[in-house]
Each structure stands twice: as structure tokens, then as C-alpha cells.
Coordinates of N, CA and C in Angstrom, one line a residue:
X1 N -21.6 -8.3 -2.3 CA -21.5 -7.6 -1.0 C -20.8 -8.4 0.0
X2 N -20.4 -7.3 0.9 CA -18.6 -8.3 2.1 C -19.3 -7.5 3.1
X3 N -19.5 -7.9 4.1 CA -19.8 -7.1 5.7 C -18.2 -7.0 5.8
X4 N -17.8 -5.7 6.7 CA -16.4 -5.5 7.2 C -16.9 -5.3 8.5
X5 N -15.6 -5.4 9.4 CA -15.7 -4.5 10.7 C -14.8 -3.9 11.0
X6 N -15.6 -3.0 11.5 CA -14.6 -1.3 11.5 C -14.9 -0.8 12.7
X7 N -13.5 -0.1 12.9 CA -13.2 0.5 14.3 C -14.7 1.6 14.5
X8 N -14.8 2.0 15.7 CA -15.4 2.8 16.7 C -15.9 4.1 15.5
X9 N -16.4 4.9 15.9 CA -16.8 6.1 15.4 C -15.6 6.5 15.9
X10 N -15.0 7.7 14.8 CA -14.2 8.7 15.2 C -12.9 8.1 15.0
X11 N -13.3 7.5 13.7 CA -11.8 6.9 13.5 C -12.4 7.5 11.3
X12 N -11.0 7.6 11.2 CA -11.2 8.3 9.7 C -11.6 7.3 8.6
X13 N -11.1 6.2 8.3 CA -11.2 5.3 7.5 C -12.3 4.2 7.4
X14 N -12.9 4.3 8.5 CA -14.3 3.5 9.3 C -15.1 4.6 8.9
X15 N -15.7 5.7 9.6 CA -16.5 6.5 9.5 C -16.4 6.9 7.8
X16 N -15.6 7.0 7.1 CA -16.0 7.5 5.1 C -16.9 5.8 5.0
X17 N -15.7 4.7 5.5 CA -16.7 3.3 4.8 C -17.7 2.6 5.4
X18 N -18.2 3.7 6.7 CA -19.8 3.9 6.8 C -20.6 4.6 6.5
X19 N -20.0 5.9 5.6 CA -20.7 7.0 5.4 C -20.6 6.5 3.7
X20 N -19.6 5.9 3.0 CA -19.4 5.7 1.6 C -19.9 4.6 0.8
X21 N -19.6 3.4 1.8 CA -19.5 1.7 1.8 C -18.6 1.6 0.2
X22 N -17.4 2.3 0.6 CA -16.2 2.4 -0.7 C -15.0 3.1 0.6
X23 N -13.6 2.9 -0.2 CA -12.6 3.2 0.1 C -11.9 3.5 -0.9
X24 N -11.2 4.7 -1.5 CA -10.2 4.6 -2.2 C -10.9 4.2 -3.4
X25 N -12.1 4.3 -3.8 CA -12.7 4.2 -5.2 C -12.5 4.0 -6.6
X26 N -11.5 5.1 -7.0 CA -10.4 4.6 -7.8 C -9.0 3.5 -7.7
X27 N -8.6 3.5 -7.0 CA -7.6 2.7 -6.8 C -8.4 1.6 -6.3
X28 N -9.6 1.0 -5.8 CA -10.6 0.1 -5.6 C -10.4 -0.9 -7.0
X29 N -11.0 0.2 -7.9 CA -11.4 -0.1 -9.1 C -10.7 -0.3 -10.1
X30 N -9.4 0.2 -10.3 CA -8.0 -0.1 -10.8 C -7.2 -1.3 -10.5
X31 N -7.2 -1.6 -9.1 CA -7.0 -2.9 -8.9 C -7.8 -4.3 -9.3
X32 N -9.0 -4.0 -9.0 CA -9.6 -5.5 -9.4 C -9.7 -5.5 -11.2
X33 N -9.6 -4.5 -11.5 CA -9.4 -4.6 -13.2 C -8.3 -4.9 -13.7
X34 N -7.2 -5.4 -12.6 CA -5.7 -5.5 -13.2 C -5.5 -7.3 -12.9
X35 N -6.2 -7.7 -11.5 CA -6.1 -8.6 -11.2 C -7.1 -9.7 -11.8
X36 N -6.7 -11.0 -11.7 CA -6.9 -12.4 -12.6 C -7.0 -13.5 -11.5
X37 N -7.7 -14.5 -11.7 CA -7.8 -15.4 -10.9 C -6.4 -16.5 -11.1
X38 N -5.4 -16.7 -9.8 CA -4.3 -17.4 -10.2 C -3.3 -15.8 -9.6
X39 N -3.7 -14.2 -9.8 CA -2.7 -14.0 -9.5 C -2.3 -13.7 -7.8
X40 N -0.9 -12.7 -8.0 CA -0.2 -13.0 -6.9 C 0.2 -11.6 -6.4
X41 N -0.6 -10.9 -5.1 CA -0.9 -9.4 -4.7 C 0.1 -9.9 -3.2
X42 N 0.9 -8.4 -3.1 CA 1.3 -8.1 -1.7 C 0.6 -6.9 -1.6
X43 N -0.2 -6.7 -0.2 CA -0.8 -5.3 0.0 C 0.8 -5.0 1.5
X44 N 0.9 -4.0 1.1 CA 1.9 -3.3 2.4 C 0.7 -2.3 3.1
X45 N 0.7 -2.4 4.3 CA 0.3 -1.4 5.1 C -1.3 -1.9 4.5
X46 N -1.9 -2.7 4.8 CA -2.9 -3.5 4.0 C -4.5 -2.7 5.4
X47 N -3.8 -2.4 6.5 CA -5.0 -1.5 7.3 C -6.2 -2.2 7.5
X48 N -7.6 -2.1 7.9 CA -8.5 -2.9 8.3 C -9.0 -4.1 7.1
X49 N -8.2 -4.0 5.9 CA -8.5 -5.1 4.6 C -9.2 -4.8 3.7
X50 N -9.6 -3.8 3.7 CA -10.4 -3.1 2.3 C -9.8 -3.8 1.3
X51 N -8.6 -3.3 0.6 CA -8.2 -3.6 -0.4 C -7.8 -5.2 -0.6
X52 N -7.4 -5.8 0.4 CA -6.4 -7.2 0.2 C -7.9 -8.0 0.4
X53 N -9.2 -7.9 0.9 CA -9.8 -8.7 1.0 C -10.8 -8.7 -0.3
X54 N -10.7 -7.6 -1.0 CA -11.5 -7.5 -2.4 C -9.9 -8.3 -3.7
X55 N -8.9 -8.1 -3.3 CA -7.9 -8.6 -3.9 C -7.9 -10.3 -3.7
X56 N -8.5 -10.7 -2.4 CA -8.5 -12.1 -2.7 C -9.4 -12.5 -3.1
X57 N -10.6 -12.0 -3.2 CA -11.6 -12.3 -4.3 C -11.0 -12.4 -5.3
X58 N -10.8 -11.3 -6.0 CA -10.1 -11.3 -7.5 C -9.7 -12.7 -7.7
X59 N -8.6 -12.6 -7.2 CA -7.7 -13.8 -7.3 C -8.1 -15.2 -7.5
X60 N -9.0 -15.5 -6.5 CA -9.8 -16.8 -6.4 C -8.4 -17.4 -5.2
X61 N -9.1 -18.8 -5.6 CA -8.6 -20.0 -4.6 C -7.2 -20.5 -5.3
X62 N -7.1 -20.1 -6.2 CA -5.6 -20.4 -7.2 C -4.8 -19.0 -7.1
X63 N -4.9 -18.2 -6.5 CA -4.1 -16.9 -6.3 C -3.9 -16.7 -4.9
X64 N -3.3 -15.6 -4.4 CA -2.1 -15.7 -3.6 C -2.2 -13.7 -3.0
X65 N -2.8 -13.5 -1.4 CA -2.8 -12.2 -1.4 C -1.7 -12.2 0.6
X66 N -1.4 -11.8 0.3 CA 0.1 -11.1 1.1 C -0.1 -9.6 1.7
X67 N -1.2 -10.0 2.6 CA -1.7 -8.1 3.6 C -0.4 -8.0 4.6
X68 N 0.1 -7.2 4.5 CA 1.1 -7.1 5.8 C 0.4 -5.3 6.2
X69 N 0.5 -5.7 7.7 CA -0.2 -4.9 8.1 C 0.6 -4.9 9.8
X70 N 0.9 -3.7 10.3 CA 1.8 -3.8 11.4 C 1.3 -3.3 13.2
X71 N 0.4 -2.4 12.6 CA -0.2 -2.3 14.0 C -1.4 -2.8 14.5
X72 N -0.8 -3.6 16.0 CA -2.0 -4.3 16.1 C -3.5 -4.1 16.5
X73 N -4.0 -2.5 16.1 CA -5.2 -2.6 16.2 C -6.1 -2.7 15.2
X74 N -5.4 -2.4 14.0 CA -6.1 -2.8 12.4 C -5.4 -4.0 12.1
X75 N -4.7 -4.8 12.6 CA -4.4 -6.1 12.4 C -5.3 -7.2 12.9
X76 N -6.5 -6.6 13.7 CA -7.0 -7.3 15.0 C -8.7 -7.6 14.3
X77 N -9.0 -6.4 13.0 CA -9.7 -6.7 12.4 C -8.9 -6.6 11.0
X78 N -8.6 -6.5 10.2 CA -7.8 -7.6 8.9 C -8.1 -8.7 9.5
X79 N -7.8 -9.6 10.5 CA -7.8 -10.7 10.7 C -9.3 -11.6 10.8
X80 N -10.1 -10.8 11.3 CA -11.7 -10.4 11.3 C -12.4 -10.5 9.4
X81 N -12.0 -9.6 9.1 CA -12.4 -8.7 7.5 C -11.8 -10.3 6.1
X82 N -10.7 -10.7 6.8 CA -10.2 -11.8 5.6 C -10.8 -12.9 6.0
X83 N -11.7 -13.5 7.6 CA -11.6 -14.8 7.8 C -12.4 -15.2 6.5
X84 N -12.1 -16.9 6.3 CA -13.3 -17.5 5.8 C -12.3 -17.1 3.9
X85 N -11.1 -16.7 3.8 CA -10.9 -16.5 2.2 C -9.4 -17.4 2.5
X86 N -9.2 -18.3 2.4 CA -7.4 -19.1 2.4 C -6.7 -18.5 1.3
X87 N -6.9 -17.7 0.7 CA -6.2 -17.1 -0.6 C -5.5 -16.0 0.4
X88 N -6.2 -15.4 1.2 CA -6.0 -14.4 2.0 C -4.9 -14.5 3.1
X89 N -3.6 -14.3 2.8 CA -2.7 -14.7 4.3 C -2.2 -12.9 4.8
X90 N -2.6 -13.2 5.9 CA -2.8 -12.0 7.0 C -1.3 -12.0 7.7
X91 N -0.3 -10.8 7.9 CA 0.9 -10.9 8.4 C 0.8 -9.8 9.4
X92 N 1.5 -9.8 10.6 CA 1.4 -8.7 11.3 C 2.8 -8.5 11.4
X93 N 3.1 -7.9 10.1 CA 4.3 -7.2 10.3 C 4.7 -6.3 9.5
X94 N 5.6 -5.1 9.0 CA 5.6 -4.4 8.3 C 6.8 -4.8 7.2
X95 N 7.1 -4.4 6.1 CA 7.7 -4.7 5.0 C 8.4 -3.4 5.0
X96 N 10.1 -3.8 4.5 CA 10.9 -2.7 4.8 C 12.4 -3.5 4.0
X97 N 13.5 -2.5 4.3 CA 14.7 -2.6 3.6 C 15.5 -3.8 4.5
X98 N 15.1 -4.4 5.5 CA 15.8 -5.4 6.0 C 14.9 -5.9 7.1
X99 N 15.7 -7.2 7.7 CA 15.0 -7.7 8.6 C 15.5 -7.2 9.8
X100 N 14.2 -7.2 10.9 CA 14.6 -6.5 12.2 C 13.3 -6.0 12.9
X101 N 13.6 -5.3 14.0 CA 12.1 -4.8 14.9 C 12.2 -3.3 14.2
X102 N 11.5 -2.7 14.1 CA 11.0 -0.9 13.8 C 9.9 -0.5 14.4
X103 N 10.0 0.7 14.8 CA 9.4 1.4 15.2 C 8.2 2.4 14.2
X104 N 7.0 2.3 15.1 CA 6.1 3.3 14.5 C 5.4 4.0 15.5
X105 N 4.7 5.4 15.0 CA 4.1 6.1 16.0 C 2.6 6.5 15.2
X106 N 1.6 6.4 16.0 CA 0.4 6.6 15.6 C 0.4 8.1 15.5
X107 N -0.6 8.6 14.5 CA -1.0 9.6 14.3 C -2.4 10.3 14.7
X108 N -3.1 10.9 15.1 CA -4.4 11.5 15.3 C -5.3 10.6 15.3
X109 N -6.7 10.7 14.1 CA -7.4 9.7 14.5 C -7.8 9.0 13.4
X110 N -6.8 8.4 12.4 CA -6.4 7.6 11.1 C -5.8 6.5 12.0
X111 N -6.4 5.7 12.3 CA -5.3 4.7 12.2 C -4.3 4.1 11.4
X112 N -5.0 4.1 10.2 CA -4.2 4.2 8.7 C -2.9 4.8 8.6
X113 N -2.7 6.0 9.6 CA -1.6 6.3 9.7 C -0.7 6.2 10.8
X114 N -0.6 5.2 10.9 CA 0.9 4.8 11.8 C 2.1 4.3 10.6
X115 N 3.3 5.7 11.3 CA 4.3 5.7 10.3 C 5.6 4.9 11.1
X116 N 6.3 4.4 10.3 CA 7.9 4.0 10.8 C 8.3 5.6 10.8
X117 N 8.7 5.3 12.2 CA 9.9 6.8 12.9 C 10.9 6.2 13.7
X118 N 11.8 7.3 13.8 CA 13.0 6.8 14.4 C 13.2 7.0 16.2
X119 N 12.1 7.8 16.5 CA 12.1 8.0 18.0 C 10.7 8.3 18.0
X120 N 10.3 7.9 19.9 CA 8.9 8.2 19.8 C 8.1 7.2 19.7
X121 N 8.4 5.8 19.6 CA 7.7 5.0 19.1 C 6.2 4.9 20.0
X122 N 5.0 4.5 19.3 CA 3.5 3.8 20.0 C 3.7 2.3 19.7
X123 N 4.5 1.8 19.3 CA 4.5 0.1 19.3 C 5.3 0.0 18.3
X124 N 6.5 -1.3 18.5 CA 7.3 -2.1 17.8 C 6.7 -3.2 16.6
X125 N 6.9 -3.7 15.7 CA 6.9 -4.9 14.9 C 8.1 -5.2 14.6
X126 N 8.0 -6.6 13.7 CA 9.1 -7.0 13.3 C 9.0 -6.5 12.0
X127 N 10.1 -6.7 10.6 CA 10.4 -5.9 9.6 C 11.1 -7.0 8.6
X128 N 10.2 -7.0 7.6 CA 11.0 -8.3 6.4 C 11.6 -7.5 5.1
X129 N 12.1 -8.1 4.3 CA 12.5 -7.5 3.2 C 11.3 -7.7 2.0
X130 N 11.4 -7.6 1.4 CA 10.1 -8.2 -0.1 C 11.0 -9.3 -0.2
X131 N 12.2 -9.5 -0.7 CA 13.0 -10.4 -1.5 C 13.1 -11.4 -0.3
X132 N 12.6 -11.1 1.1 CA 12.7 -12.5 1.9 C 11.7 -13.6 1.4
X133 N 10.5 -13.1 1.1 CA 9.7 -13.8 0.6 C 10.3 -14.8 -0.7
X134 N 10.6 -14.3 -1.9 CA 11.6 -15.5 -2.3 C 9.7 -16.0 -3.3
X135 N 9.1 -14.5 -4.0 CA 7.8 -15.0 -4.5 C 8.2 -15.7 -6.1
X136 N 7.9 -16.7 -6.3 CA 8.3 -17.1 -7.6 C 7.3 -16.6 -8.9
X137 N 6.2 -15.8 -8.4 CA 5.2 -15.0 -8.6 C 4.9 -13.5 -8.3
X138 N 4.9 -12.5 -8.8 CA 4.4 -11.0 -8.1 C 3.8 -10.6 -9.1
X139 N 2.2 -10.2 -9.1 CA 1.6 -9.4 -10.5 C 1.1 -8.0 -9.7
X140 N 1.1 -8.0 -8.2 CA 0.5 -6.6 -8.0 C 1.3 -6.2 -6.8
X141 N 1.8 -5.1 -6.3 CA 2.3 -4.9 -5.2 C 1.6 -3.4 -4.8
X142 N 0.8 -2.9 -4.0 CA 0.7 -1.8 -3.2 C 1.5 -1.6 -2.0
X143 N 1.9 0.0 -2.4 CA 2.6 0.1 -0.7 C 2.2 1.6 -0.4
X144 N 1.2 2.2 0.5 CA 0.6 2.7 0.9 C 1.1 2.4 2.6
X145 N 2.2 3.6 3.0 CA 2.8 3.0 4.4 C 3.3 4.6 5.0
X146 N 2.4 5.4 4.4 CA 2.9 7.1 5.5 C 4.2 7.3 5.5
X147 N 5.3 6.9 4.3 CA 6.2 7.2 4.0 C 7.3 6.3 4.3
X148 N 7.4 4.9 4.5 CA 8.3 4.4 4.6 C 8.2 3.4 3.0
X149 N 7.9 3.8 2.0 CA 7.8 3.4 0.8 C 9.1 3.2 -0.3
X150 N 9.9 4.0 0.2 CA 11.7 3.7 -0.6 C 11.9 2.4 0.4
X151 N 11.7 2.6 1.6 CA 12.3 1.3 2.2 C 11.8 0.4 1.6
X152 N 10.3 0.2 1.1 CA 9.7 -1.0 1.0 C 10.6 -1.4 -0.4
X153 N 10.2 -0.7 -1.3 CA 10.7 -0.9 -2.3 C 12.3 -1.1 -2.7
X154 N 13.4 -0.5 -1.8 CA 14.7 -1.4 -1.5 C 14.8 -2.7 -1.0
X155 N 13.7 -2.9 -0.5 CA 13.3 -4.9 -0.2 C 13.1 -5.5 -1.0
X156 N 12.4 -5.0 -1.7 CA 12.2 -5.9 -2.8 C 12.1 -5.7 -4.3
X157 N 13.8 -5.3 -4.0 CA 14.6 -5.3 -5.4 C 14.7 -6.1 -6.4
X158 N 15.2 -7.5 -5.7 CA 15.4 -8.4 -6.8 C 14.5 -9.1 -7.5
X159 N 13.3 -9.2 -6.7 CA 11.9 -9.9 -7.5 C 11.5 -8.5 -7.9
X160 N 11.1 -7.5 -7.7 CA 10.6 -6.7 -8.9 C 12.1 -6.2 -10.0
X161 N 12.8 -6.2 -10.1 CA 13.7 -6.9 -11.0 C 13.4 -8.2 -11.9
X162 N 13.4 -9.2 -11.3 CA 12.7 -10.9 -11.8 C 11.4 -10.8 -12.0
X163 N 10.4 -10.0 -11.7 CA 9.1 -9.8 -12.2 C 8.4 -8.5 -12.9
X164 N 9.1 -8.5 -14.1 CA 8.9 -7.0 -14.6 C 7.2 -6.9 -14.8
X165 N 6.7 -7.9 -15.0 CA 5.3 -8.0 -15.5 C 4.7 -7.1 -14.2
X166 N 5.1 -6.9 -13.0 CA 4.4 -6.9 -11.8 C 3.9 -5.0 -11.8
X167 N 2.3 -5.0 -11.5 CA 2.3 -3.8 -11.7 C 2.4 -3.2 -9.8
X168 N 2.3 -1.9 -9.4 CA 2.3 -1.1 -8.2 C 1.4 0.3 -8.0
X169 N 1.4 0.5 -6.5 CA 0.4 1.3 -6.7 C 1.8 1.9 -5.4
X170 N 2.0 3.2 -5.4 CA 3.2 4.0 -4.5 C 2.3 5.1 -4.2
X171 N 2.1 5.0 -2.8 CA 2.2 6.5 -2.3 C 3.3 7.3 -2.4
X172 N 3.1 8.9 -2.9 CA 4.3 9.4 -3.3 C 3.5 10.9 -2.1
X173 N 4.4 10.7 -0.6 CA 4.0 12.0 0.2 C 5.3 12.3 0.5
X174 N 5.9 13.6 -0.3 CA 7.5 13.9 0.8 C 7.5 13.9 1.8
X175 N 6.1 14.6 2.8 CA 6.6 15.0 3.9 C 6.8 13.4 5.0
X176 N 6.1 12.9 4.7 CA 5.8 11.3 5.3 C 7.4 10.7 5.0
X177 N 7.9 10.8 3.8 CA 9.2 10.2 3.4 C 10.5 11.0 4.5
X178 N 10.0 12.5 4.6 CA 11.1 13.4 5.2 C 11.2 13.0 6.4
X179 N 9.9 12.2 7.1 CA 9.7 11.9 8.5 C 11.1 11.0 9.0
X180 N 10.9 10.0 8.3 CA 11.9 8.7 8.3 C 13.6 9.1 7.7
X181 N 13.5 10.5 7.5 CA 14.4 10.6 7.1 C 15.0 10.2 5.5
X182 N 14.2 9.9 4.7 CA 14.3 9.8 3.1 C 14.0 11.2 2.5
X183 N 14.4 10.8 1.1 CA 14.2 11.6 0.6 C 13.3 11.3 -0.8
X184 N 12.3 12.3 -1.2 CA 11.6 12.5 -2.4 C 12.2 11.9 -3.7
X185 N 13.6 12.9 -3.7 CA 14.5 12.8 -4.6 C 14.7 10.8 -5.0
X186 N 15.0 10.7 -3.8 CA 15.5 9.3 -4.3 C 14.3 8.1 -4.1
X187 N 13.0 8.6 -3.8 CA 12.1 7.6 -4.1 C 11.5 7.6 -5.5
X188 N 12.2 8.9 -6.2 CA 11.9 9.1 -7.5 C 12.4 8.2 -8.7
X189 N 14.0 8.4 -7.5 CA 15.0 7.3 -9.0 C 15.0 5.8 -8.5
X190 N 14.4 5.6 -7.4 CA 14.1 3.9 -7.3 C 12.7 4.0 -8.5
X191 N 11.8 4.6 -7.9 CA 10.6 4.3 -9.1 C 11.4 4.4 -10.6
X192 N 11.5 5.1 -11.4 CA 12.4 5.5 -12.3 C 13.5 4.1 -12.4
X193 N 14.0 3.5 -11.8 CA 14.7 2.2 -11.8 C 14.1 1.1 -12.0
X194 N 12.8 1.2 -11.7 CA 11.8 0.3 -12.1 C 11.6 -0.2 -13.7
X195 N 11.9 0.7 -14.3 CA 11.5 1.0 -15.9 C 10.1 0.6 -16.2
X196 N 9.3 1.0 -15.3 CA 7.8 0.8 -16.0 C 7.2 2.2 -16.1
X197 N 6.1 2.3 -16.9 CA 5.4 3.4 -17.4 C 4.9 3.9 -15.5
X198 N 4.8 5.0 -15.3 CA 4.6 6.2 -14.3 C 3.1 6.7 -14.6
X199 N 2.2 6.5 -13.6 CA 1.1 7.1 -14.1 C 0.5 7.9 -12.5
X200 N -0.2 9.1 -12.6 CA -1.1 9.8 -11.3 C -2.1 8.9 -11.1
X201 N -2.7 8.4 -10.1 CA -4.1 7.9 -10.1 C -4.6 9.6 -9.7
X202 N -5.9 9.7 -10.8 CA -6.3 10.9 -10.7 C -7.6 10.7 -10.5
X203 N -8.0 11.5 -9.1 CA -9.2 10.6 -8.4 C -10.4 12.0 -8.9
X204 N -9.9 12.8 -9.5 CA -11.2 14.1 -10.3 C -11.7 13.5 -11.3
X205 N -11.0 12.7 -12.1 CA -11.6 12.4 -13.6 C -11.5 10.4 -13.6
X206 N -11.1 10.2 -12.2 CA -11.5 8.7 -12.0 C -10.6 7.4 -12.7
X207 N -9.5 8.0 -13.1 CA -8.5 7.1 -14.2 C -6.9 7.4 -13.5
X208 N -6.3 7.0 -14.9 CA -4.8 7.3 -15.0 C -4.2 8.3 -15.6
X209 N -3.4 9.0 -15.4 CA -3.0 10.5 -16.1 C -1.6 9.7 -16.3
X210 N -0.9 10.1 -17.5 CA 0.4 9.6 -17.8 C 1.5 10.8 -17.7
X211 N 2.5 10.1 -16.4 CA 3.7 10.9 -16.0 C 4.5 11.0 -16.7
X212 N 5.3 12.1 -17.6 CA 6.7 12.5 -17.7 C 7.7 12.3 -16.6
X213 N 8.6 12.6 -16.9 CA 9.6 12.3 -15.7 C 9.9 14.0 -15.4
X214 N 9.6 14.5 -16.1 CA 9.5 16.5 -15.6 C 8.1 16.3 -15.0
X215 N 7.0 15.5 -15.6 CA 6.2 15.7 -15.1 C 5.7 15.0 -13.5
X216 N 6.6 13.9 -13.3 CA 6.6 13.6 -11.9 C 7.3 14.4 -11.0
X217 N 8.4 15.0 -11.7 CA 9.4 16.0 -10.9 C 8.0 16.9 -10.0
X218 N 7.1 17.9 -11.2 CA 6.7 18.7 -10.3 C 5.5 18.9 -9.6
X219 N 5.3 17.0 -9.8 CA 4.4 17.1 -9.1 C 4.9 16.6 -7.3
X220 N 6.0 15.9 -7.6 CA 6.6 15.9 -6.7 C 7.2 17.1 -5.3
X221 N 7.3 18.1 -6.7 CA 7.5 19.5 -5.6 C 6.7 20.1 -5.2
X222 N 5.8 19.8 -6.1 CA 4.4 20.6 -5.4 C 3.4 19.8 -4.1
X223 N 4.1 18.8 -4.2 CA 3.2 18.0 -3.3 C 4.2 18.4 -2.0
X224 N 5.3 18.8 -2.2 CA 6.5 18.9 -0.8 C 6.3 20.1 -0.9
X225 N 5.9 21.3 -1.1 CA 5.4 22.6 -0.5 C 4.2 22.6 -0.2
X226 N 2.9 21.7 -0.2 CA 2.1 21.6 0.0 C 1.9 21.0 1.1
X227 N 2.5 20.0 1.8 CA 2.1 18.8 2.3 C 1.1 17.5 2.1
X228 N 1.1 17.8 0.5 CA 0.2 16.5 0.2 C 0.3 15.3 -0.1
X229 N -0.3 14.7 -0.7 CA 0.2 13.2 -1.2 C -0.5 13.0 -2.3
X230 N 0.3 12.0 -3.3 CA -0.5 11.8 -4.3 C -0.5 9.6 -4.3
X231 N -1.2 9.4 -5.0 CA -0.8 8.2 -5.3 C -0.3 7.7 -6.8
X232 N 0.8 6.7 -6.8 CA 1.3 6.7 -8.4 C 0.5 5.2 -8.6
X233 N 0.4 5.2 -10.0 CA 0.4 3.7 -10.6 C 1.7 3.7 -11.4
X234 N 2.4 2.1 -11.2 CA 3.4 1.9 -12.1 C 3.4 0.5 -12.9
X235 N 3.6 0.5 -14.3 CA 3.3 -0.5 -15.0 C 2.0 -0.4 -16.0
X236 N 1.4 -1.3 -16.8 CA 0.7 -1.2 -18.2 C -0.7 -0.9 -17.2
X237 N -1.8 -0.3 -17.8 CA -2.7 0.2 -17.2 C -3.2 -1.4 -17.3
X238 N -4.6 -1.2 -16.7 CA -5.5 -2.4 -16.5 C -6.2 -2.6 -17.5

């Protein structure tokens, strides 16, 4: 058991993990079954620490966890939620296709979702590549970021290239992607460039469902007439 601290009532991702004391259940549980003590996790868009602070468990005192997290009011507890783990290094900044300041705009009452937009901004950060890091190690990368997820993953081309072993967890929401101005289409053939196995995390039956590449197509289009989102796993199951 981890005491967290979590925003106010009336915030979406606080109020389930006081009404739940879980987040993301499956993908919870998929992760720590993948992770080893010694390895080496980047969380993107890593949010009040749920995930990166159960990831530095995993890992131990010989592993290596990389929360980048960009707005400073779930950066304010991340920073709170990791003290006391040195495995744990806390970044306030977002991960993207280059270095530079970007803009994001908060959404309703998620804080979880503050997206990179191009006008409009509710607060600036600064913006790294993946490959600035220069990891001579990568076994897990999440990027859970309300659509700025092609960017992330054009950062960090050349180490997941140099680290095929490295598995991922991709939010795949068109509409969030259309925000920024990307497109579905081409977050499909970066994934697909990856050459690792494609899987749904399928949170009805609690596992992995194994993607076709017709079969990510429609789920892809159904999620862009819908406005939904799914989440992918990519790489060997756990």
C-alpha cells in the first residue's frame, strides 16, 4: 500500500482513485508484469504518478523511471506521490519531436487532459526529444498525452530503433491527434515502423487482444467517427 495525494474533489482522475483506490487497472497490471528490477521506464504525460510511481517500485533501486509530466498542477503532486523513491526522476516537461517551448490548453475537469495546441494556450513548457536523452537502456515507454503521441514517438526514433527489446503502451485517439494537427493515418505507420506485435489493451475481458493491421485500420476509424480512444500495447506481451 502507497498513500497518494490527489487534487480537490471534482477533478476526474482523483475522485475514480478515491472512489476505486486503482487507475487504469489493466494497463496498471500489464505494466508491472512487464517490468523487472534493473529496468528502464519513460512515463510521458506521467499526471499525478499513478503509474511512474508503481513503475519505480517495480524497478527497484537498480532501475531507472523518467515521469515527464508538463503542467504544473499535477507536477506539483508527482513531485509529492514519488518523494522518498531515487529510482524515480520527476521532469516538468513534455516530450515531443524537438526541443523548444509548446503550448497546452487545459481541458474541463481532467486535469489529465491538458493537450499540446497550437493557439489558445493555459501554460507553456519546455519540449525534449526522446533521443535527447541519449538512454543506453529503454524496456518500457508509455505515452498517454491527449494526442500529441506521433510527436512523442518522432523523438524518439533512434533509441527505439537501438532498443527493439523496448515494449509501449500508445494512446491511439484521432480526435486528440486532429487537434495538433496530425493525423491517425500517420500515427499508424510510425507504430507499424516500429515492427513490433500491435495489441488493444482490452479493458472488458482485462488482457490483450492481438491487432491485424486491417484490424487496427478499423479500429482506428471507428474510434474517429466516434470520438473515442483506445489504448495500444506494442511489443511481446508480459
Amino acid at each position: 500500500q502507497r498513500a497518494f495525494v490527489l487534487h480537490p474533489p471534482g477533478e476526474l482522475v482523483s475522485d475514480l482513485l478515491r472512489r476505486d483506490r486503482t487507475w487504469e487497472s489493466v494497463e496498471s497490471a500489464l505494466l508491472r508484469a512487464a517490468l523487472r528490477p534493473g529496468s528502464v521506464v519513460v512515463d510521458a504525460g506521467a499526471n499525478l504518478g499513478w503509474h511512474a510511481v508503481w513503475a519505480a517500485l517495480a524497478v527497484g533501486l537498480g532501475g531507472r523511471v523518467y515521469a515527464y509530466e508538463p503542467d504544473p498542477r499535477n507536477l506539483a503532486l508527482l513531485r509529492v506521490n514519488g518523494s522518498g523513491l531515487p529510482q524515480l526522476r520527476v521532469l516538468g516537461a513534455a516530450l515531443g519531436e524537438a526541443r523548444g517551448e509548446v503550448a497546452f490548453r487545459r481541458h474541463g475537469a481532467n486535469q489529465g487532459d491538458s493537450a499540446r495546441v497550437r493557439t489558445a494556450a493555459s501554460f507553456t513548457a519546455p519540449c525534449w526529444p526522446g533521443d535527447a536523452l541519449a538512454l543506453a537502456r529503454l524496456d518500457f515507454l508509455k505515452i498517454d498525452t491527449q494526442g500529441s503521441e506521433l510527436r512523442i514517438l518522432q523523438g524518439f526514433t533512434k533509441t527505439l530503433a537501438r532498443q527493439s527489446q523496448a515494449r509501449l503502451i500508445v494512446e491511439l485517439w484521432p480526435a486528440g491527434l486532429e487537434r495538433l494537427g496530425d493525423s491517425v493515418d500517420a500515427l499508424l505507420g510510425a507504430l507499424h515502423a516500429l515492427k513490433r506485435p500491435i495489441y488493444l489493451i482490452d479493458h472488458e475481458r482485462g488482457g490483450l487482444k492481438a491487432l491485424s493491421e486491417p484490424a487496427l485500420a478499423a479500429l482506428a476509424a471507428s474510434l474517429e467517427a466516434s470520438g473515442g480512444f483506445s489504448q495500444l500495447w506494442l511489443g511481446a506481451p508480459p
